[in-house]
């Protein structure tokens, strides 16, 4: 496998906020802690070690062992779970929704980034243990975001009238999804392995949480991945004092709102990823996950008849902490309270909302983790790589928007000059003397001169476009081949990793796929990886 790398900024697919973060723009420094260079982990380790309660470790280990009780646990994962009880063990965490059959391809990249970072840390800090952790978002209720995956340009969808936390959903009806998928797969060895994996995960388990754990464990268990479900009464007991501050003092709302305003002051181009609510917890019970809202001194569960006085809600939180489900603002704090985590690995959108949270963490006296942008990759088959070479393309060309990509290449390969930049420059020089003449005689003529300049520049633009269009017709076959290749690698004019499911690559490469990615994705590479599989 050949590996290349393009700076994230040059791909055109990452926000200004994330690009500025990767550049460690000084104005952003108040919004993150230590930047995730390997050398900086020494300080992060010391901070987490000094602030993570030892009493949380045995609770965490007991919960994990219980959650894994019905699953086959690899030796590496078993050792990692046991090691979490030791003071010198730390986690590296990523999180993801319970997308059907992993959802987009980047699910793999997130987890592989996490696994590989723990390996790098162990080499540099051998006296410590580092555990890769996948946090399953079992409490999310956005079923429409997770109930499908794309396969060979088609949407494979689980149709279900769902409500409440997705992790508790029964896997009823997934046999029809399997039959649809089976018909598309074919009958190769790799296809049969995918069939078996889907059946064992979804038809062999009664709920989506267990199905997802089985699937992630099957793909990454041998690499020691530890999978955690935060929807647990013992873990939520630890969260209780922090939930109280959010619900009754609106601490998160105040601090995160301040951070958002401060981010806007750094740049008006930054997109605010999430906004806090006065209360950032849902009430979770009996297929219901609804926001808790304060109304006239009462605490009401939105869209239900359930309500509490302040004292009643405090008692409910104390006695039934499992009924309180953190939202996107509160969940990161929950994660850091119960895990000895050093670094969170996520996509650009995730890191954008983490950058809103540092002040909130400081107020709660919880160490803020390092934030690492997950690996991103474009995977080319040997056949596709040969097409790139034959068409004399650079892979970076393929990241351009399609019209810009085609125009750029037509200009390069055309036997006539379609770039009128030189003519525009000469025109501007000629009009400079006309502006000077107008100023010296009658300044009212300046508008007329300007209008004439604009007219002639527009005429040049029109001529250039017509010439380019004519060359596209003349080089039609070349244009079609380039367009087809880009559409293969960037389906729906989007990144491959956001559209494809891992099963498409698995059909091509089989059991070699995950080891290939583990071997060649470097979480600290600071660029978009181009992987050419031979």
XYZ file of C-alpha atoms in Angstrom:
534
model
C 0.000 0.000 0.000
C 1.312 3.410 -0.987
C 0.547 6.332 1.314
C 0.391 10.014 0.474
C -0.874 12.979 2.456
C -2.545 16.313 1.647
C -2.797 19.126 4.235
C -6.359 19.315 5.529
C -6.570 22.986 4.550
C -5.849 22.174 0.900
C -8.692 19.666 0.545
C -11.443 22.299 0.749
C -13.500 20.028 2.999
C -12.608 21.400 6.446
C -14.005 24.489 8.143
C -11.998 27.611 8.904
C -12.366 26.895 12.621
C -10.797 23.442 12.306
C -8.035 24.678 9.983
C -7.219 27.473 12.442
C -7.184 24.949 15.285
C -4.758 22.708 13.391
C -2.577 25.761 12.794
C -2.790 26.461 16.542
C -3.948 30.001 15.903
C -3.058 31.965 19.026
C -6.532 33.536 19.307
C -7.981 30.027 19.723
C -5.657 29.036 22.550
C -8.228 29.883 25.292
C -10.568 27.271 23.802
C -8.355 24.195 24.016
C -5.820 22.723 26.400
C -2.631 21.026 25.291
C -2.323 20.497 21.556
C -2.095 16.752 20.746
C 1.595 16.485 19.904
C 3.048 13.324 21.410
C 5.464 15.319 23.576
C 2.571 17.233 25.175
C 0.992 14.063 26.548
C 3.471 14.083 29.429
C 1.716 17.115 30.934
C -1.750 15.750 30.113
C -0.938 12.475 31.865
C 0.197 14.341 34.981
C -2.959 16.484 35.031
C -5.328 13.552 34.627
C -3.460 11.420 37.148
C -3.681 14.184 39.743
C -7.381 14.817 39.193
C -8.987 11.475 38.368
C -10.502 9.874 41.508
C -9.087 6.404 42.169
C -12.504 5.340 43.486
C -13.922 5.649 39.956
C -11.605 3.007 38.506
C -13.048 -0.169 40.127
C -16.580 1.026 39.341
C -15.593 1.519 35.697
C -13.970 -1.916 35.476
C -16.954 -3.658 37.105
C -19.343 -1.965 34.659
C -17.233 -2.919 31.648
C -16.975 -6.544 32.746
C -20.740 -6.676 33.191
C -21.344 -5.112 29.776
C -19.037 -7.658 28.126
C -20.472 -10.659 30.003
C -22.331 -12.116 27.006
C -19.601 -11.400 24.473
C -16.426 -13.098 23.375
C -13.616 -10.921 24.711
C -10.181 -10.921 23.120
C -7.120 -11.277 25.306
C -6.034 -7.740 24.372
C -9.405 -6.215 25.324
C -9.550 -8.237 28.557
C -6.086 -6.994 29.549
C -7.047 -3.413 28.731
C -10.187 -3.598 30.887
C -8.220 -5.028 33.822
C -5.503 -2.392 33.447
C -8.026 0.442 33.853
C -8.018 -0.287 37.581
C -4.371 0.763 37.759
C -3.351 4.339 38.425
C -0.888 4.366 35.519
C -3.535 3.471 32.898
C -5.198 6.098 30.724
C -7.705 6.095 27.904
C -7.892 7.587 24.438
C -11.541 7.942 23.454
C -13.671 8.296 20.371
C -17.455 8.233 20.199
C -20.019 7.490 17.543
C -23.702 6.884 16.995
C -25.078 3.369 16.602
C -25.249 3.649 12.814
C -26.613 0.616 11.019
C -23.689 -1.611 9.925
C -21.291 1.159 11.106
C -22.787 3.793 8.758
C -20.202 5.904 6.892
C -16.681 4.605 6.341
C -15.161 7.143 8.722
C -16.476 5.066 11.648
C -13.479 2.795 10.972
C -11.088 5.739 10.719
C -12.200 7.096 14.104
C -11.560 3.830 15.893
C -8.309 3.094 14.061
C -7.028 6.588 14.933
C -7.795 5.794 18.576
C -6.113 2.383 18.503
C -3.011 3.692 16.748
C -2.585 6.671 19.058
C -2.506 4.346 22.089
C 0.251 2.350 20.371
C 2.295 5.484 19.714
C 1.845 6.654 23.299
C 3.003 3.299 24.668
C 6.230 3.590 22.663
C 6.979 7.054 24.055
C 5.655 6.502 27.607
C 6.330 2.779 28.285
C 5.704 3.059 32.048
C 2.042 3.838 31.400
C -0.786 1.855 29.828
C -3.072 3.329 27.165
C -6.480 1.925 26.323
C -8.470 2.696 23.136
C -12.125 3.293 24.037
C -15.177 3.542 21.787
C -18.058 5.359 23.488
C -21.332 4.104 22.021
C -23.944 6.860 21.799
C -26.688 4.522 22.991
C -28.819 7.312 24.456
C -29.215 9.325 21.251
C -32.777 9.411 19.935
C -32.163 10.610 16.366
C -33.157 7.340 14.714
C -33.368 8.888 11.237
C -29.638 9.679 11.410
C -28.603 6.078 12.029
C -31.183 3.805 10.388
C -29.412 3.342 7.040
C -26.140 2.938 5.220
C -25.147 3.459 1.598
C -24.058 0.534 -0.521
C -23.041 0.865 -4.169
C -25.093 4.010 -4.618
C -28.214 2.619 -2.930
C -29.665 3.319 0.498
C -30.098 0.244 2.678
C -32.644 1.381 5.273
C -34.264 0.042 8.424
C -37.869 1.247 8.456
C -39.190 1.402 11.994
C -41.467 3.686 13.975
C -38.929 4.414 16.705
C -38.851 6.609 19.805
C -36.634 6.979 22.836
C -32.961 6.026 23.126
C -31.790 4.116 20.049
C -29.648 1.702 22.061
C -32.756 0.116 23.560
C -34.420 -0.463 20.177
C -35.248 -4.074 19.427
C -33.656 -5.452 16.272
C -37.033 -6.641 14.976
C -37.406 -6.012 11.262
C -33.706 -6.162 10.486
C -34.174 -9.509 8.759
C -35.774 -7.638 5.831
C -32.828 -5.226 5.777
C -30.510 -8.224 5.698
C -32.417 -9.744 2.768
C -32.117 -6.480 0.804
C -28.392 -6.282 1.545
C -27.890 -9.973 0.725
C -29.384 -9.504 -2.745
C -26.936 -6.689 -3.511
C -23.796 -8.391 -2.210
C -23.296 -11.286 -4.591
C -21.752 -14.620 -3.681
C -18.002 -14.067 -3.354
C -15.990 -15.174 -0.320
C -15.853 -11.578 0.924
C -19.597 -11.150 0.363
C -20.334 -14.264 2.395
C -18.161 -12.977 5.235
C -20.107 -9.700 5.235
C -23.373 -11.625 5.256
C -22.246 -13.635 8.250
C -21.078 -10.528 10.097
C -24.392 -8.738 9.533
C -26.422 -11.788 10.595
C -24.437 -12.416 13.772
C -24.529 -8.753 14.772
C -28.134 -7.812 14.042
C -30.092 -11.032 13.804
C -28.194 -12.611 16.677
C -28.805 -9.827 19.211
C -32.042 -8.444 20.591
C -31.205 -4.723 20.779
C -29.138 -2.179 18.876
C -26.615 -1.649 21.693
C -25.641 -5.321 21.803
C -25.614 -5.570 18.003
C -23.261 -2.603 17.705
C -20.979 -3.904 20.457
C -20.748 -7.262 18.687
C -19.938 -5.623 15.356
C -17.272 -3.234 16.690
C -15.805 -6.046 18.786
C -15.663 -8.352 15.746
C -13.835 -5.709 13.714
C -11.461 -4.382 16.384
C -11.414 -6.728 19.376
C -8.029 -8.186 18.452
C -6.588 -4.653 18.668
C -7.770 -4.324 22.277
C -10.631 -1.895 21.664
C -12.781 -1.348 24.768
C -16.427 -0.485 24.067
C -18.441 1.359 26.696
C -22.144 2.115 27.077
C -22.700 5.182 29.262
C -26.351 4.261 29.854
C -25.536 2.628 33.185
C -26.817 3.327 36.693
C -23.424 2.884 38.426
C -21.709 5.297 36.043
C -24.514 7.833 36.238
C -24.304 7.899 40.026
C -20.832 9.382 39.562
C -22.313 12.036 37.263
C -25.016 13.140 39.735
C -23.268 16.162 41.339
C -22.355 17.539 37.901
C -25.884 17.015 36.602
C -27.207 18.959 39.595
C -25.062 21.979 38.710
C -26.326 21.892 35.151
C -30.001 21.411 35.984
C -30.352 23.688 39.005
C -27.599 26.274 38.453
C -27.495 26.321 34.623
C -23.691 26.221 34.793
C -23.176 24.701 31.358
C -25.569 27.154 29.724
C -23.768 30.145 31.214
C -20.200 29.051 30.511
C -20.767 27.623 27.032
C -22.787 30.675 25.964
C -19.863 32.880 27.019
C -17.446 30.715 25.027
C -19.622 30.887 21.925
C -19.661 34.676 22.073
C -15.895 34.691 22.540
C -15.436 32.394 19.526
C -17.553 34.735 17.408
C -15.226 37.556 18.401
C -12.231 35.600 17.088
C -13.853 35.183 13.667
C -17.285 35.794 12.220
C -16.539 32.942 9.786
C -16.650 30.327 12.546
C -19.767 28.175 12.442
C -21.143 27.497 15.919
C -21.740 23.773 16.023
C -24.159 23.449 18.947
C -25.894 25.838 21.308
C -26.437 25.032 24.993
C -29.823 24.911 26.671
C -30.632 26.151 30.155
C -30.838 22.455 31.119
C -28.745 20.015 29.096
C -30.352 16.781 30.243
C -33.132 14.582 28.937
C -35.453 12.438 31.014
C -35.040 8.832 29.904
C -37.716 6.249 30.725
C -40.093 3.773 29.029
C -39.218 4.601 25.417
C -39.164 8.337 26.174
C -36.164 10.637 25.896
C -37.403 14.197 26.253
C -35.843 17.440 27.425
C -36.198 18.622 31.002
C -37.461 22.222 30.969
C -38.005 24.619 33.867
C -41.391 26.362 33.730
C -42.521 28.664 36.514
C -40.591 26.839 39.191
C -41.608 23.383 37.984
C -39.399 20.955 36.088
C -41.374 19.580 33.170
C -40.479 16.693 30.865
C -41.182 18.086 27.407
C -44.088 16.542 25.428
C -45.253 14.483 28.451
C -47.364 14.965 31.560
C -44.356 14.308 33.805
C -43.285 17.156 36.077
C -41.363 17.652 39.321
C -40.810 20.309 41.944
C -37.156 21.176 42.536
C -36.948 18.972 45.610
C -38.701 16.111 43.818
C -36.340 16.328 40.873
C -33.316 16.323 43.180
C -34.676 13.221 44.857
C -35.300 11.596 41.462
C -31.725 12.365 40.390
C -30.398 10.864 43.600
C -32.517 7.700 43.491
C -32.735 7.098 39.728
C -29.671 8.663 38.071
C -30.097 6.333 35.070
C -33.164 8.375 34.072
C -31.059 11.452 33.378
C -29.483 11.475 29.931
C -26.889 14.123 28.996
C -27.233 15.937 25.688
C -24.414 16.843 23.289
C -23.167 19.579 25.646
C -23.238 17.525 28.860
C -22.110 14.174 27.443
C -18.432 15.182 26.987
C -18.214 16.086 30.671
C -19.826 12.767 31.629
C -17.232 10.942 29.563
C -14.333 12.755 31.241
C -15.777 12.238 34.732
C -15.945 8.441 34.441
C -12.943 7.725 32.182
C -9.226 8.415 32.832
C -9.107 9.964 29.372
C -6.263 11.969 27.859
C -7.505 12.711 24.363
C -10.765 12.798 22.457
C -10.578 11.872 18.764
C -13.363 13.116 16.525
C -14.319 14.646 13.208
C -14.306 18.345 12.417
C -17.878 18.899 13.592
C -17.209 17.179 16.913
C -14.035 19.112 17.641
C -15.896 22.323 16.794
C -18.336 21.789 19.661
C -15.614 20.543 22.023
C -13.911 23.918 21.477
C -16.973 25.523 23.092
C -16.565 23.542 26.321
C -13.221 24.327 27.938
C -14.501 27.087 30.249
C -17.343 24.796 31.351
C -14.842 22.047 32.220
C -12.705 24.494 34.197
C -15.704 25.611 36.234
C -16.541 21.970 36.974
C -12.853 21.327 37.861
C -12.480 18.511 35.318
C -9.309 18.354 33.182
C -10.020 19.235 29.568
C -8.799 16.509 27.200
C -6.592 16.993 24.188
C -8.547 17.199 20.946
C -7.276 15.280 17.928
C -8.821 15.385 14.470
C -9.445 11.798 13.385
C -7.763 10.301 10.354
C -9.414 11.046 7.043
C -8.583 8.985 3.995
C -9.281 8.479 0.318
C -8.805 4.845 -0.667
C -7.905 4.076 -4.272
C -7.887 0.623 -5.788
C -4.983 -0.337 -8.008
C -7.233 0.167 -11.038
C -8.238 3.670 -9.909
C -4.628 4.614 -9.175
C -3.688 3.590 -12.730
C -6.474 5.788 -14.093
C -5.105 8.751 -12.154
C -1.677 8.110 -13.638
C -2.967 7.570 -17.194
C -4.977 10.811 -17.109
C -1.897 12.620 -15.762
C -3.742 13.817 -12.658
C -2.482 14.597 -9.204
C -4.749 13.298 -6.458
C -5.013 16.835 -5.063
C -6.716 17.839 -8.360
C -9.522 15.415 -7.544
C -10.426 17.337 -4.380
C -11.460 20.377 -6.447
C -15.136 21.050 -7.133
C -15.983 19.253 -10.345
C -16.321 22.300 -12.583
C -13.042 23.770 -11.334
C -11.361 20.373 -11.682
C -12.429 19.906 -15.321
C -11.638 23.513 -16.293
C -8.191 23.320 -14.716
C -7.300 20.110 -16.531
C -8.691 21.283 -19.895
C -6.495 24.374 -19.668
C -3.481 22.201 -18.878
C -3.932 19.677 -21.687
C -5.280 22.018 -24.354
C -3.005 22.806 -27.329
C -4.168 26.419 -27.275
C -3.909 29.003 -24.508
C -7.309 29.447 -22.854
C -6.046 31.665 -20.054
C -6.697 35.346 -20.792
C -4.904 36.601 -17.679
C -2.258 38.337 -19.754
C -4.904 40.108 -21.846
C -6.675 41.290 -18.687
C -3.396 42.668 -17.377
C -2.763 44.587 -20.629
C -6.320 45.915 -20.559
C -5.878 47.164 -16.984
C -2.636 48.918 -17.971
C -4.379 50.653 -20.896
C -7.206 51.846 -18.701
C -4.784 53.185 -16.099
C -3.667 55.826 -18.606
C -7.314 56.565 -19.447
C -8.144 57.076 -15.768
C -5.200 59.453 -15.499
C -6.359 61.394 -18.553
C -9.909 61.659 -17.196
C -8.683 63.011 -13.860
C -6.580 65.642 -15.600
C -9.415 66.809 -17.871
C -12.872 66.119 -16.421
C -13.390 63.744 -13.464
C -17.020 63.201 -14.451
C -15.654 60.946 -17.202
C -14.253 58.498 -14.608
C -17.577 56.643 -14.416
C -17.720 56.249 -18.185
C -14.139 54.939 -18.239
C -14.931 52.452 -15.471
C -18.038 51.242 -17.292
C -16.033 50.690 -20.471
C -13.360 48.755 -18.553
C -15.972 46.490 -16.970
C -17.611 45.938 -20.357
C -14.361 44.931 -22.021
C -13.337 42.639 -19.125
C -16.756 40.967 -19.288
C -16.222 40.503 -22.995
C -12.891 38.788 -22.349
C -14.542 36.551 -19.735
C -17.256 35.572 -22.200
C -14.708 34.768 -24.900
C -12.658 32.693 -22.469
C -15.726 30.712 -21.394
C -16.738 30.062 -25.014
C -13.245 28.903 -25.900
C -13.145 26.639 -22.829
C -16.552 25.205 -23.722
C -15.380 24.510 -27.275
C -12.281 22.711 -25.978
C -14.419 20.619 -23.634
C -16.430 19.471 -26.632
C -13.255 18.715 -28.573
C -11.793 16.772 -25.605
C -15.116 15.168 -24.664
C -13.732 11.664 -24.090
C -11.043 12.986 -21.744
C -13.632 15.039 -19.830
C -15.905 11.971 -19.433
C -13.044 9.811 -18.106
C -11.985 12.474 -15.596
C -15.566 13.081 -14.479
C -16.272 9.367 -14.064
C -13.129 8.890 -11.996
C -13.896 11.807 -9.709
C -17.480 10.580 -9.274
C -16.142 7.149 -8.275
C -13.810 8.598 -5.659
C -16.079 11.426 -4.491
C -19.613 9.987 -4.657
C -22.325 12.668 -4.633
C -19.530 15.262 -4.857
C -18.644 14.474 -1.251
C -15.795 12.762 0.560
C -15.675 9.009 0.021
C -15.529 8.432 3.791
C -18.843 10.250 4.317
C -20.721 8.289 1.644
C -19.375 4.745 1.439
C -19.961 2.002 3.954
C -16.952 -0.139 4.856
C -18.649 -3.124 3.173
C -17.852 -1.752 -0.302
C -14.126 -1.797 0.435
C -14.471 -5.114 2.252
C -15.938 -6.663 -0.896
C -12.734 -5.660 -2.686
C -10.149 -6.410 0.001
C -11.814 -8.735 2.514
C -10.164 -9.513 5.854
C -7.072 -7.561 4.762
C -8.944 -4.251 4.935
C -8.812 -3.469 8.671
C -5.151 -4.576 9.108
C -4.230 -2.449 6.040
C -5.869 0.620 7.562
C -4.367 -0.025 11.002
C -0.913 -0.327 9.454
C -1.107 2.822 7.339
C -3.240 5.426 9.115
C -1.107 7.660 11.310
C -3.237 9.683 13.780
C -0.552 12.346 14.180
C 0.138 12.775 10.443
C -1.664 16.172 10.321
C -3.022 15.572 6.829
C -5.611 13.825 4.691
C -4.321 10.363 3.785
C -4.373 8.974 0.252
C -4.161 5.191 0.391
C -3.411 3.293 -2.797
C -4.050 -0.388 -2.210
C -2.182 -2.687 -4.567
